[in-house]
Coordinates of C-alpha atoms in Angstrom, one line a residue:
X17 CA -102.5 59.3 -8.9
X18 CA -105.7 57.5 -7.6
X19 CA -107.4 58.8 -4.2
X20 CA -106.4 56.1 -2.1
X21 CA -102.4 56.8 -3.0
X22 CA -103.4 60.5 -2.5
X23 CA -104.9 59.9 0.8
X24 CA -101.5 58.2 1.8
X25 CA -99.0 60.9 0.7
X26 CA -101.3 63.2 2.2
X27 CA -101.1 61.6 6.2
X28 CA -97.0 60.8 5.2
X29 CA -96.5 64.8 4.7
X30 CA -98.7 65.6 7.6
X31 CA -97.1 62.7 10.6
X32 CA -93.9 62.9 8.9
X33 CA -93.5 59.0 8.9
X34 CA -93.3 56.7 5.7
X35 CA -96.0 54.9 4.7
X36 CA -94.9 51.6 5.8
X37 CA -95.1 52.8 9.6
X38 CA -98.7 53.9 9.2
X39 CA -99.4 50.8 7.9
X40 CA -98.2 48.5 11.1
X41 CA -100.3 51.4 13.2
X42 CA -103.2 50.2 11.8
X43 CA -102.8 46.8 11.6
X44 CA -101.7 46.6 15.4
X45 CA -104.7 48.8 16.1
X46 CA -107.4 46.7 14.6
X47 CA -105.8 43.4 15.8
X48 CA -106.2 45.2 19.7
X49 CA -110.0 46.0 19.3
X50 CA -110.2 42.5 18.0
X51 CA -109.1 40.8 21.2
X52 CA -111.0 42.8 23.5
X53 CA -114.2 42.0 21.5
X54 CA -113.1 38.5 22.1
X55 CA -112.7 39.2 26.3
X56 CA -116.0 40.7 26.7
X57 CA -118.0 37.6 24.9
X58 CA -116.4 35.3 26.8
X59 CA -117.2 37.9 30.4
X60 CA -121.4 38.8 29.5
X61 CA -121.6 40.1 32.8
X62 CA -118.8 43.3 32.3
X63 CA -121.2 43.6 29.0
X64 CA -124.3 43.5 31.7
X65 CA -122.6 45.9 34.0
X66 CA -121.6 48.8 31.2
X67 CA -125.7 48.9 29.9
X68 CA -127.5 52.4 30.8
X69 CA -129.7 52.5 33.2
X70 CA -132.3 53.4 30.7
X71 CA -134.9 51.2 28.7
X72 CA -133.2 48.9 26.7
X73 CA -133.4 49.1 22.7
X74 CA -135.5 46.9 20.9
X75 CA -133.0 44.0 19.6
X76 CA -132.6 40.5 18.4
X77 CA -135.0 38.8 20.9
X78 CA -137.1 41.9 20.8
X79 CA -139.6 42.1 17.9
X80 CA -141.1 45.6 16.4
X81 CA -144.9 45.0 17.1
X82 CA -144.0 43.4 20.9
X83 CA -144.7 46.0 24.0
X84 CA -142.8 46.4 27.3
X85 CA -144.0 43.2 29.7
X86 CA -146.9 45.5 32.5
X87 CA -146.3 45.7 35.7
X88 CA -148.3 43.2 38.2
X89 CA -151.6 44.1 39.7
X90 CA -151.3 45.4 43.0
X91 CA -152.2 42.4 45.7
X92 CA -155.3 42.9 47.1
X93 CA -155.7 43.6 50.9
X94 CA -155.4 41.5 53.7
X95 CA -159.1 40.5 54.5
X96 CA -157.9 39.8 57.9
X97 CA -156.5 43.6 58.2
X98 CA -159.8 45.3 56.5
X99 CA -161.8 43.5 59.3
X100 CA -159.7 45.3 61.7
X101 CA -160.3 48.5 60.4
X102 CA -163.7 48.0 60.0
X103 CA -163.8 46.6 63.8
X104 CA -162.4 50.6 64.6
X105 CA -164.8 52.2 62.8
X106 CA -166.9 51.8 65.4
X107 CA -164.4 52.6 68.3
X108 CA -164.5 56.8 69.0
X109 CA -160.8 56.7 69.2
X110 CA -159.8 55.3 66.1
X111 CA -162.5 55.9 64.1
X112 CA -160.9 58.8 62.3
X113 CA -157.9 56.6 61.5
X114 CA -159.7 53.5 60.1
X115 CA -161.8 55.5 57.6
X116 CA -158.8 57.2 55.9
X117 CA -156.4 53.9 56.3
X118 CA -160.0 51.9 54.3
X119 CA -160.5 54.9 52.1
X120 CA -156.5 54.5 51.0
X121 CA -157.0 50.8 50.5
X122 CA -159.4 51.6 47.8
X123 CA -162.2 49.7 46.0
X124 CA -160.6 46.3 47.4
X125 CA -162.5 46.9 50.7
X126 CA -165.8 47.2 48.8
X127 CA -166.8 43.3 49.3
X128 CA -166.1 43.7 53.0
X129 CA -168.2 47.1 53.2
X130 CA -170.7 45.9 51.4
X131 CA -171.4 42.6 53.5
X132 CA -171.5 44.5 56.6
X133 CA -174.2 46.5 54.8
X134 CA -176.4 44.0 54.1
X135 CA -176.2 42.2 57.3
X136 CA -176.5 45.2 59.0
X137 CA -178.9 45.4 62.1
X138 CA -177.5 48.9 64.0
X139 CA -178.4 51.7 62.1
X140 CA -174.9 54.5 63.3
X141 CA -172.9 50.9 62.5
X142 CA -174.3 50.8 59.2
X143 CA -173.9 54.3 58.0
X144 CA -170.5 54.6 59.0
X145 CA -169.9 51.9 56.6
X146 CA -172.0 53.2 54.2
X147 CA -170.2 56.7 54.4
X148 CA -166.7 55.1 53.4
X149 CA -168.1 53.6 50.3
X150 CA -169.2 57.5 49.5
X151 CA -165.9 58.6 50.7
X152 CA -164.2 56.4 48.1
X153 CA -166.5 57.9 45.3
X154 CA -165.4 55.2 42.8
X155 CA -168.0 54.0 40.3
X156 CA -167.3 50.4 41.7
X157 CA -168.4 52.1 45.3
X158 CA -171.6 53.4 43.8
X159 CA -172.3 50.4 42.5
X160 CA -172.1 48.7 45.6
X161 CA -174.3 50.9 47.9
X162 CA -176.7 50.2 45.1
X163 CA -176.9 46.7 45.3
X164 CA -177.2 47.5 49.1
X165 CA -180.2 49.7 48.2
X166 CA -181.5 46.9 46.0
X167 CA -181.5 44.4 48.7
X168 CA -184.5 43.5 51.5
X169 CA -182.3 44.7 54.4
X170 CA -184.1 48.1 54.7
X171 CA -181.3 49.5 57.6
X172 CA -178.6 48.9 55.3
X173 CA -180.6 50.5 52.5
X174 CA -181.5 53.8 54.6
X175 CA -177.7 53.9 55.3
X176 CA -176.6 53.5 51.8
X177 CA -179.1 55.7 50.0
X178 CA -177.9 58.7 52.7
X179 CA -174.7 57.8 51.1
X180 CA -175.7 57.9 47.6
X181 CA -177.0 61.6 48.4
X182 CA -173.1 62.5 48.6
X183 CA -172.7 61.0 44.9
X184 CA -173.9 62.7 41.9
X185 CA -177.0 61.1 40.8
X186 CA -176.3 58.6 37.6
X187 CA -179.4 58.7 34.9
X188 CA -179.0 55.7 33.5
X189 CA -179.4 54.1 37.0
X190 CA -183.1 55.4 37.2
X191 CA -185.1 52.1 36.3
X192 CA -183.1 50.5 39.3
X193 CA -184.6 53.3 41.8
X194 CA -188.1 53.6 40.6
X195 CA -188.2 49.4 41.0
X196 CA -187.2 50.3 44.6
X197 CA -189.3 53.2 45.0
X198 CA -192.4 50.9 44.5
X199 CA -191.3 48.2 46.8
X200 CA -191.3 50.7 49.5
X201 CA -194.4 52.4 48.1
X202 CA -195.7 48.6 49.0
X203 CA -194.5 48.2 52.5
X204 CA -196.1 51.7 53.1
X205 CA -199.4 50.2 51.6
X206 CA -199.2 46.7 54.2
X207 CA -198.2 49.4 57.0
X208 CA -201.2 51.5 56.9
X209 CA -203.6 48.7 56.3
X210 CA -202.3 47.1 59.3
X211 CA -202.8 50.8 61.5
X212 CA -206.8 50.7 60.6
X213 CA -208.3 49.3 64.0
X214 CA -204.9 48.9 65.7
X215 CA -204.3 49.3 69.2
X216 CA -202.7 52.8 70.3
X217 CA -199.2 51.3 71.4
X218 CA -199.3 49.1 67.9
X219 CA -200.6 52.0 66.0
X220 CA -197.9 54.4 67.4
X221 CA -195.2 52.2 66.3
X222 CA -196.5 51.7 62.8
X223 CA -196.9 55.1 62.3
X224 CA -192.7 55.8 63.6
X225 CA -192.1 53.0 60.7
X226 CA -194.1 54.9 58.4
X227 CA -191.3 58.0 58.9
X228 CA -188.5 55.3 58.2
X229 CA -190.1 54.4 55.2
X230 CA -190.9 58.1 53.8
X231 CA -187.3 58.9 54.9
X232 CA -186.2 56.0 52.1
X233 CA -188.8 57.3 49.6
X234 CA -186.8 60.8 49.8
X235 CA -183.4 58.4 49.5
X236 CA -184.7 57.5 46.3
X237 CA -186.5 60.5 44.8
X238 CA -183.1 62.1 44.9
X239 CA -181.8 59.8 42.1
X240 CA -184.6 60.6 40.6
X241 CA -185.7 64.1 40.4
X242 CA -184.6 68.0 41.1
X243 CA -182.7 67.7 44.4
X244 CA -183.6 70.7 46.4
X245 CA -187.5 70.9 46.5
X246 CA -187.2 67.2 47.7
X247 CA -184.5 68.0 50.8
X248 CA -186.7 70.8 51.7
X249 CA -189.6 68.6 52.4
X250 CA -187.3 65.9 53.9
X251 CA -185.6 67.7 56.6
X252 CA -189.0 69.5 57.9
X253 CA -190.1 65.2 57.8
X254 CA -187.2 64.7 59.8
X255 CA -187.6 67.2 62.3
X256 CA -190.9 65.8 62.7
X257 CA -192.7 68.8 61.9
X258 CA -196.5 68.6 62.6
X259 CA -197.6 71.3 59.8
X260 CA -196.6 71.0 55.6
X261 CA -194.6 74.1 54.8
X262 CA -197.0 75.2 51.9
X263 CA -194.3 76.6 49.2
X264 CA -192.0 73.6 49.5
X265 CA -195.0 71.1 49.1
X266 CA -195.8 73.3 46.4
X267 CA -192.7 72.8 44.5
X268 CA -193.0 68.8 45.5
X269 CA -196.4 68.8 43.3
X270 CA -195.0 70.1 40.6
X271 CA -191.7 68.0 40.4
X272 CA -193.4 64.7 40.9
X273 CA -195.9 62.8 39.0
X274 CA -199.4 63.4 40.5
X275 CA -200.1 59.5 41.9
X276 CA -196.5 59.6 43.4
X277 CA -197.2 62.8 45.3
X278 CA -200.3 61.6 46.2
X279 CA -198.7 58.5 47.6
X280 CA -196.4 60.6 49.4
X281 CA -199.2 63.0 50.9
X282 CA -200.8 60.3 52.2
X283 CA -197.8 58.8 54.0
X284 CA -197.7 61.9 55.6
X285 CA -200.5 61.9 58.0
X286 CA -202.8 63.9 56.1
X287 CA -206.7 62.4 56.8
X288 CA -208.0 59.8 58.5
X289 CA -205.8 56.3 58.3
X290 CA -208.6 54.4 56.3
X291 CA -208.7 57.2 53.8
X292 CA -205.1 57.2 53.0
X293 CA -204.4 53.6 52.7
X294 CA -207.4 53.8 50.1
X295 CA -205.1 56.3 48.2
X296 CA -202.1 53.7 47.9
X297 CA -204.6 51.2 46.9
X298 CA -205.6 53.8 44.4
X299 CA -202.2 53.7 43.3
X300 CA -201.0 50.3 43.9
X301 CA -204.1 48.1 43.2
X302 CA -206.0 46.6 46.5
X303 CA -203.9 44.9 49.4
X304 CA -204.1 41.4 49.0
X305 CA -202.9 40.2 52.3
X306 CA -200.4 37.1 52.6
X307 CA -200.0 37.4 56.4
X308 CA -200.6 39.6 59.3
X309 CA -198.4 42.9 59.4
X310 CA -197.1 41.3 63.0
X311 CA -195.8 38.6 61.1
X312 CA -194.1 40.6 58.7
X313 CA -192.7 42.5 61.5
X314 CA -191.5 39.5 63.1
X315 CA -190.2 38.1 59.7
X316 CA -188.5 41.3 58.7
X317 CA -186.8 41.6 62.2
X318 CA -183.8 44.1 63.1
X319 CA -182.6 44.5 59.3
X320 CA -186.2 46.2 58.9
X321 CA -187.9 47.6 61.4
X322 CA -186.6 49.0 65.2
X323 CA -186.6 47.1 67.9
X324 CA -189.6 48.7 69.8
X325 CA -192.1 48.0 67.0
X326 CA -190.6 44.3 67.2
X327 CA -191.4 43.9 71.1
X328 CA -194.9 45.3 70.6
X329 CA -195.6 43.2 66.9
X330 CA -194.3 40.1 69.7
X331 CA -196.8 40.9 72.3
X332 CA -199.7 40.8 69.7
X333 CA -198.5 37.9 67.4
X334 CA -200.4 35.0 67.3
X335 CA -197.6 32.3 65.8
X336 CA -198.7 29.4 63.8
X337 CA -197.2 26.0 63.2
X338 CA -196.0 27.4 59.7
X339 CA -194.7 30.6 61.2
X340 CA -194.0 29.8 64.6
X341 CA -190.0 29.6 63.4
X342 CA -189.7 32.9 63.3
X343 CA -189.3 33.3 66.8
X344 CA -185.9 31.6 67.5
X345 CA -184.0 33.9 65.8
X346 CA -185.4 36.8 68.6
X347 CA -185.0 34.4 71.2
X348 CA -181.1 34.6 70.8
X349 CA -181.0 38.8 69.7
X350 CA -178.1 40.8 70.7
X351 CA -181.0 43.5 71.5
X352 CA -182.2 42.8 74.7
X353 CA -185.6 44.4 74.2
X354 CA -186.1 42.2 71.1
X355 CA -185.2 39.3 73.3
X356 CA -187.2 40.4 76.1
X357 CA -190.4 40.3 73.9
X358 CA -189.5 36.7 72.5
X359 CA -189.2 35.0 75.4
X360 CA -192.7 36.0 76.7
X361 CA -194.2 34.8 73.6
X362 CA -192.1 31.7 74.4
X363 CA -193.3 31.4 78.1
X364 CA -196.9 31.9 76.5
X365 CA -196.8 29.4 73.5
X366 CA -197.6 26.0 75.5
X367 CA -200.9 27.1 76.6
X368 CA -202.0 29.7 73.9
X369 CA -200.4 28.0 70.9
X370 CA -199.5 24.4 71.9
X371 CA -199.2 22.8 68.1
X372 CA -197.2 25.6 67.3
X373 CA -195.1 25.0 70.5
X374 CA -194.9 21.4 69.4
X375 CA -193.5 22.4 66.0
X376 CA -191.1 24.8 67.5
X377 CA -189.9 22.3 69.7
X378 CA -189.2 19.7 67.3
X379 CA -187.1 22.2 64.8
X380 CA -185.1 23.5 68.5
X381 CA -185.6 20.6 71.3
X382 CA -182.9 22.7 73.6
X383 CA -186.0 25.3 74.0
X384 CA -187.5 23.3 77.1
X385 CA -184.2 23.4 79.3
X386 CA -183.7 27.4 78.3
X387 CA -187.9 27.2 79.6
X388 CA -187.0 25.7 82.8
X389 CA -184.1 27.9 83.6
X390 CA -185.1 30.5 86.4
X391 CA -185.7 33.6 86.5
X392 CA -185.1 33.6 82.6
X393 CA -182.9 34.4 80.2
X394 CA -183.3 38.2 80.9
X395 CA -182.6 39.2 84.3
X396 CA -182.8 42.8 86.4
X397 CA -185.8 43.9 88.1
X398 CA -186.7 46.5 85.6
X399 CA -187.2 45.0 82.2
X400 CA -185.7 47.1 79.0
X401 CA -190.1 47.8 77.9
X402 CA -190.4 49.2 81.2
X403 CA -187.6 51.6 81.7
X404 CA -188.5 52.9 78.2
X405 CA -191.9 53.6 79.7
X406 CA -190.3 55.1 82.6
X407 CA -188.3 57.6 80.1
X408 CA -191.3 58.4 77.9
X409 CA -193.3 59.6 81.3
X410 CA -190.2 62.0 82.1
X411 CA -191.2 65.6 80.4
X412 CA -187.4 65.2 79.3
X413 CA -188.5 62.8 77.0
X414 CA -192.5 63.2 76.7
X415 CA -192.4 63.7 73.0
X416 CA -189.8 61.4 71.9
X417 CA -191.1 58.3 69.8
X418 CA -190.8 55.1 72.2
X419 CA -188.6 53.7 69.1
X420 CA -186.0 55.9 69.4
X421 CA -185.9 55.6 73.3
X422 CA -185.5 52.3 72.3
X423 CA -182.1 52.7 71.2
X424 CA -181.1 55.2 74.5
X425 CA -182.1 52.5 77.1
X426 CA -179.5 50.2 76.0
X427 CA -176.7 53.2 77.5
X428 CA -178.6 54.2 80.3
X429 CA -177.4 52.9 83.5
X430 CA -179.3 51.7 86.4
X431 CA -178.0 53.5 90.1
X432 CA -179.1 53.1 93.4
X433 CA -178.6 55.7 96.3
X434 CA -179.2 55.0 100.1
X435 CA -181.1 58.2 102.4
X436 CA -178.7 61.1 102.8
X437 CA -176.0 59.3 100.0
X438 CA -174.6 62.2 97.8
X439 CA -175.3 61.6 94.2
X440 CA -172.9 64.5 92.9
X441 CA -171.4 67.2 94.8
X442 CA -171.4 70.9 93.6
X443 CA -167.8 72.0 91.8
X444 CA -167.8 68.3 90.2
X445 CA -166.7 67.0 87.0
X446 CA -169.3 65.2 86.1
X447 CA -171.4 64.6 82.7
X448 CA -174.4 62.8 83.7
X449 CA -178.2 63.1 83.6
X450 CA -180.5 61.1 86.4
X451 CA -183.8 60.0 85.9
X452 CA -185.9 59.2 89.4
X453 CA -186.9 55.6 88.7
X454 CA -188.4 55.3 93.1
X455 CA -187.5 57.7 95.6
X456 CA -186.7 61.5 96.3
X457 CA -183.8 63.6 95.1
X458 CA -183.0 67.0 97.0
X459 CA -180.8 69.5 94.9
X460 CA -178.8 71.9 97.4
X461 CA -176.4 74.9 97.1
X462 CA -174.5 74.8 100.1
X463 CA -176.6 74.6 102.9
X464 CA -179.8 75.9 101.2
X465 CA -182.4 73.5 99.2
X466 CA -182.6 74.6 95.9
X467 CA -185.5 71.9 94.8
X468 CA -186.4 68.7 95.0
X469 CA -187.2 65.7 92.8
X470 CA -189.1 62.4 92.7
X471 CA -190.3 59.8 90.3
X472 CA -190.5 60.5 86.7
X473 CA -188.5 63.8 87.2
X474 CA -185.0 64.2 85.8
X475 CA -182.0 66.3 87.3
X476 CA -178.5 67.2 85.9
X477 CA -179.2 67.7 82.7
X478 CA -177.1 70.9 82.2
X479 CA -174.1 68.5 82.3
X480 CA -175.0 67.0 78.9
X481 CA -175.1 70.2 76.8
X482 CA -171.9 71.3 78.5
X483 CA -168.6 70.1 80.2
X484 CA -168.5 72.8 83.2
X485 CA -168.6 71.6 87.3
X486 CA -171.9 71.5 88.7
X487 CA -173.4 74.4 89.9
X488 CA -175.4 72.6 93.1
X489 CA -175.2 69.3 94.9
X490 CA -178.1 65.8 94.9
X491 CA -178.8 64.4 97.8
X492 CA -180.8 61.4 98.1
X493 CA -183.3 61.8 100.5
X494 CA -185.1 58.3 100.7
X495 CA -183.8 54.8 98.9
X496 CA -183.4 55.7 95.3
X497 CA -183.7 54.0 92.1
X498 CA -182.0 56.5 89.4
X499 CA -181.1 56.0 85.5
X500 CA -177.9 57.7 84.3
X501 CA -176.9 58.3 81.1
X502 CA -174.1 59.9 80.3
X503 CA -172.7 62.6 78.1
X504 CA -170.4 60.5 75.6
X505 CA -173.4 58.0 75.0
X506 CA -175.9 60.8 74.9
X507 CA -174.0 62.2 72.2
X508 CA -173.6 58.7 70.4
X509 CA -177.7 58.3 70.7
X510 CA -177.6 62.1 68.7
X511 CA -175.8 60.9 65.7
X512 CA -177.8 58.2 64.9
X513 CA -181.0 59.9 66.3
X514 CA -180.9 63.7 65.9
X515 CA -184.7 64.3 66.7
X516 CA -183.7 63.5 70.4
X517 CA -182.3 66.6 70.6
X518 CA -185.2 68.6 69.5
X519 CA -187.4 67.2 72.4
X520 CA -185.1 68.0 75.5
X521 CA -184.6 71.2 73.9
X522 CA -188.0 71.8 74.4
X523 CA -188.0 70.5 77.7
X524 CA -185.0 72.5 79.1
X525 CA -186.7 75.7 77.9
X526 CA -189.6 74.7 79.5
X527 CA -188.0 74.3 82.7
X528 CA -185.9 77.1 82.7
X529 CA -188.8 79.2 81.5
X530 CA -190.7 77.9 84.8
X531 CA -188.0 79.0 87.1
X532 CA -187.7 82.5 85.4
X533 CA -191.7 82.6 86.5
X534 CA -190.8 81.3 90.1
X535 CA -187.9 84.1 90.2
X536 CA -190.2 87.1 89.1
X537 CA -192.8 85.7 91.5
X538 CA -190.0 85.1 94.6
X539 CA -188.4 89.2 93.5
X540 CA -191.7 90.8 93.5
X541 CA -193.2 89.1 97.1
X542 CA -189.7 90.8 98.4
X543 CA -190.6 94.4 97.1

């Protein structure tokens, strides 16, 4: 018996059927999964709808060596919608909220960021952009606030290198740096060439620029070399300390390579003006002059330099025909001090200058209506260079560089006050310091005089360290002409000038040490 006849009699004794019977079983079996098969190719989608949800296995259409299709690149971001953000950046109450949504949008909003950079002319604008591309921390955003760096616009460069300080530093960036570190190491050079001889006002703005520059010089060293020893020596720069601190300079010499620190010692104010631009001439080769450090002023504008040192390079600038373009750009500044100082070298230029006038006119003919138009293009009664000078003759502000009261004028708000007009009452809410601009202040508590103020002085400055009422009430006592800035805008001034702070520091401590004196003096007459 063969195993198939086997196999038979074995399923007969087990079903109990004959043979026969299995036999039609199997037949009407196979001819049911036939038809079915036939139903399902003629119905692909029940075969569509029974697949798993899983990946599908490689078949016909399918080869071995072909991968799964990727998925598409994410679109990038609506350019229109980055603008926005970047609009709120610069809004206190959504600032927070724009710099995480940009941060979440990722390296697509590096082209946007990095255009604002380099036609930056604010400097707190331009480092809160800078300051998202550190935030992001991608090599793409380091490579962007590098090209910033590499770029003439020397704001956007200070902003971007403060940012880079936030990154860790990249060796094989180095040659980019050092090609920057002696373009600035230049600028220095033309800057203290142009301070021999100068006029005090000139000279004192030169020498604020001078800071700028040494500030970007640190920037830079810190891609460069050791970190610390070169933050130590930075932040006592940018306190504006008048003395080296000897062990940190000491720990300078050593990093750096003897003509750099040189170059930097000399920046520094360290010997007589003549004698230190010698020593970048040492280093540098001689100056070879292509135009007066005015014009470059002028030329570099608001992406370079601040807008005091603009006014005064205006006020001494002697355009020619081949330079005289320059000036439209200032006439037509956002900053009104900038503006201010173009317009009276424009009011000047048809006597002093007249082929240069004629040249200007030619390039702008709309110039001699805008001439014609009276008072001005600027008006007020107290022009921007004036109320600065009013601020710097306050002992509030004494010591602060007219540059960066500059950048406070813009927030401070002329007020006017009639004889026996309250100014602020005591138990107020107020946040507001006044500077006497004409006239008399009297400060009361109740019905007793507590002091009295008049031009130059200031009054209420408590109110912009803290938020509580006011402890005594002004009274005008003649027609008054008073400058108010407040406490939010005070606070904006700080983050983009911090040395501010240091100077009416001073000058509260010296005011409250003065009435301590008067106190002891008033006590002891009593006993």
């Amino acid at each position: 018996m063969n195993k198939v006849t086997a196999g038979w009699w074995a399923m007969r004794s087990v079903l109990g059927v004959p043979w026969w019977a299995l036999l039609v079983g199997a037949a009407v079996l196979i001819t049911g999964v036939l038809a079915w098969l036939r139903y399902l190719a003629s119905n692909p989608s029940l075969t569509k709808d029974l697949k798993p949800s899983v990946a599908e296995p490689r078949g016909a259409g399918q080869q071995t060596g072909d991968f799964p299709p990727e998925e598409a690149a994410p679109a990038p971001p609506d350019p229109v919608l980055i603008a926005q953000h970047i609009a709120s950046l610069h809004e206190k109450a959504t600032r927070t909220t724009a710099t995480n949504t940009l941060v979440a949008l990722g390296d697509g909003v590096l082209p946007a960021l990095q255009e604002g950079l380099l036609l930056a002319t604010d400097e707190l604008p331009a480092q809160r952009l800078a300051q998202v591309c550190a935030q992001l921390g991608s090599p793409a955003a380091r490579q962007a606030l590098i090209a910033v760096v590499q770029a003439q616009n020397l704001l956007g460069r200070a902003a971007a290198l403060r940012a880079l300080s936030n990154l860790a530093a990249v060796p094989a960036d180095a040659p980019l740096f050092q090609r920057v570190v002696e373009k600035e190491l230049r600028l220095a050079q033309q800057l203290l060439h142009g301070m021999v001889d100068a006029v005090p006002d000139w000279q004192d703005a030169l020498r604020y620029e001078l800071r700028r520059n040494l500030q970007r010089l640190f920037g830079l060293l810190l891609q460069l070399y050791e970190r610390q020893p070169l933050l130590d020596v930075q932040r006592s720069v940018a306190h504006f300390a008048n003395e080296r601190q000897a062990s940190p300079w000491q720990a300078l010499e050593n990093l750096l390579p003897r003509p750099l620190y040189q170059g930097l010692h000399a920046l520094l104010g360290e010997g007589r003006i003549r004698h230190r631009a010698q020593v970048l001439d040492d280093l540098l080769g001689p100056l070879v002059p292509t135009e007066s450090v005015q014009t470059l002023v002028v030329r570099g504008g608001l992406q370079a330099f601040s807008a005091w040192t603009i006014n005064v390079a205006l006020r001494q600038w002697h355009p020619q025909p081949a330079t005289v373009g320059l000036l439209y750009p200032h006439l037509l500044a956002s900053n009104a001090l900038v503006r201010e100082g173009a317009w009276e070298v424009l009011r000047r230029l048809p006597v002093q200058r007249p082929a240069a006038y004629d040249q200007l006119l030619a390039a702008h003919p709309g110039i001699t209506d805008l001439l014609a138009a009276s008072p001005g293009p600027l008006g007020g009664e107290v022009s921007v260079r004036e109320r600065v000078l009013l601020l710097k003759a306050t002992p509030l502000f004494s010591e602060t560089p007219e540059n960066v009261l500059a950048d406070i004028v813009p927030v401070v708000r002329e007020v006017r006050f009639q004889p026996n007009q309250e100014i602020f009452a005591k138990g107020a809410l107020e946040a507001s310091l006044f500077v006497i601009g004409e006239g008399e202040v009297a400060i009361f508590n109740d019905s007793r005089q507590l002091a009295s103020f008049n031009k130059g002085d200031f009054f209420g400055e408590l109110a912009l360290l803290d938020a509580e009422p006011r402890s005594a009430t002004a009274i005008a006592c003649t027609p008054t002409v008073a400058f108010r800035l407040d406490q939010e805008d005070f606070y904006n001034v700080l983050a983009a000038r911090p040395e501010v702070l240091h100077t009416i520091m001073k000058a509260l401590c010296q005011r409250l040490r003065r009435q301590n004196e008067q106190s002891l003096v008033a006590v002891a007459q009593c006993l």
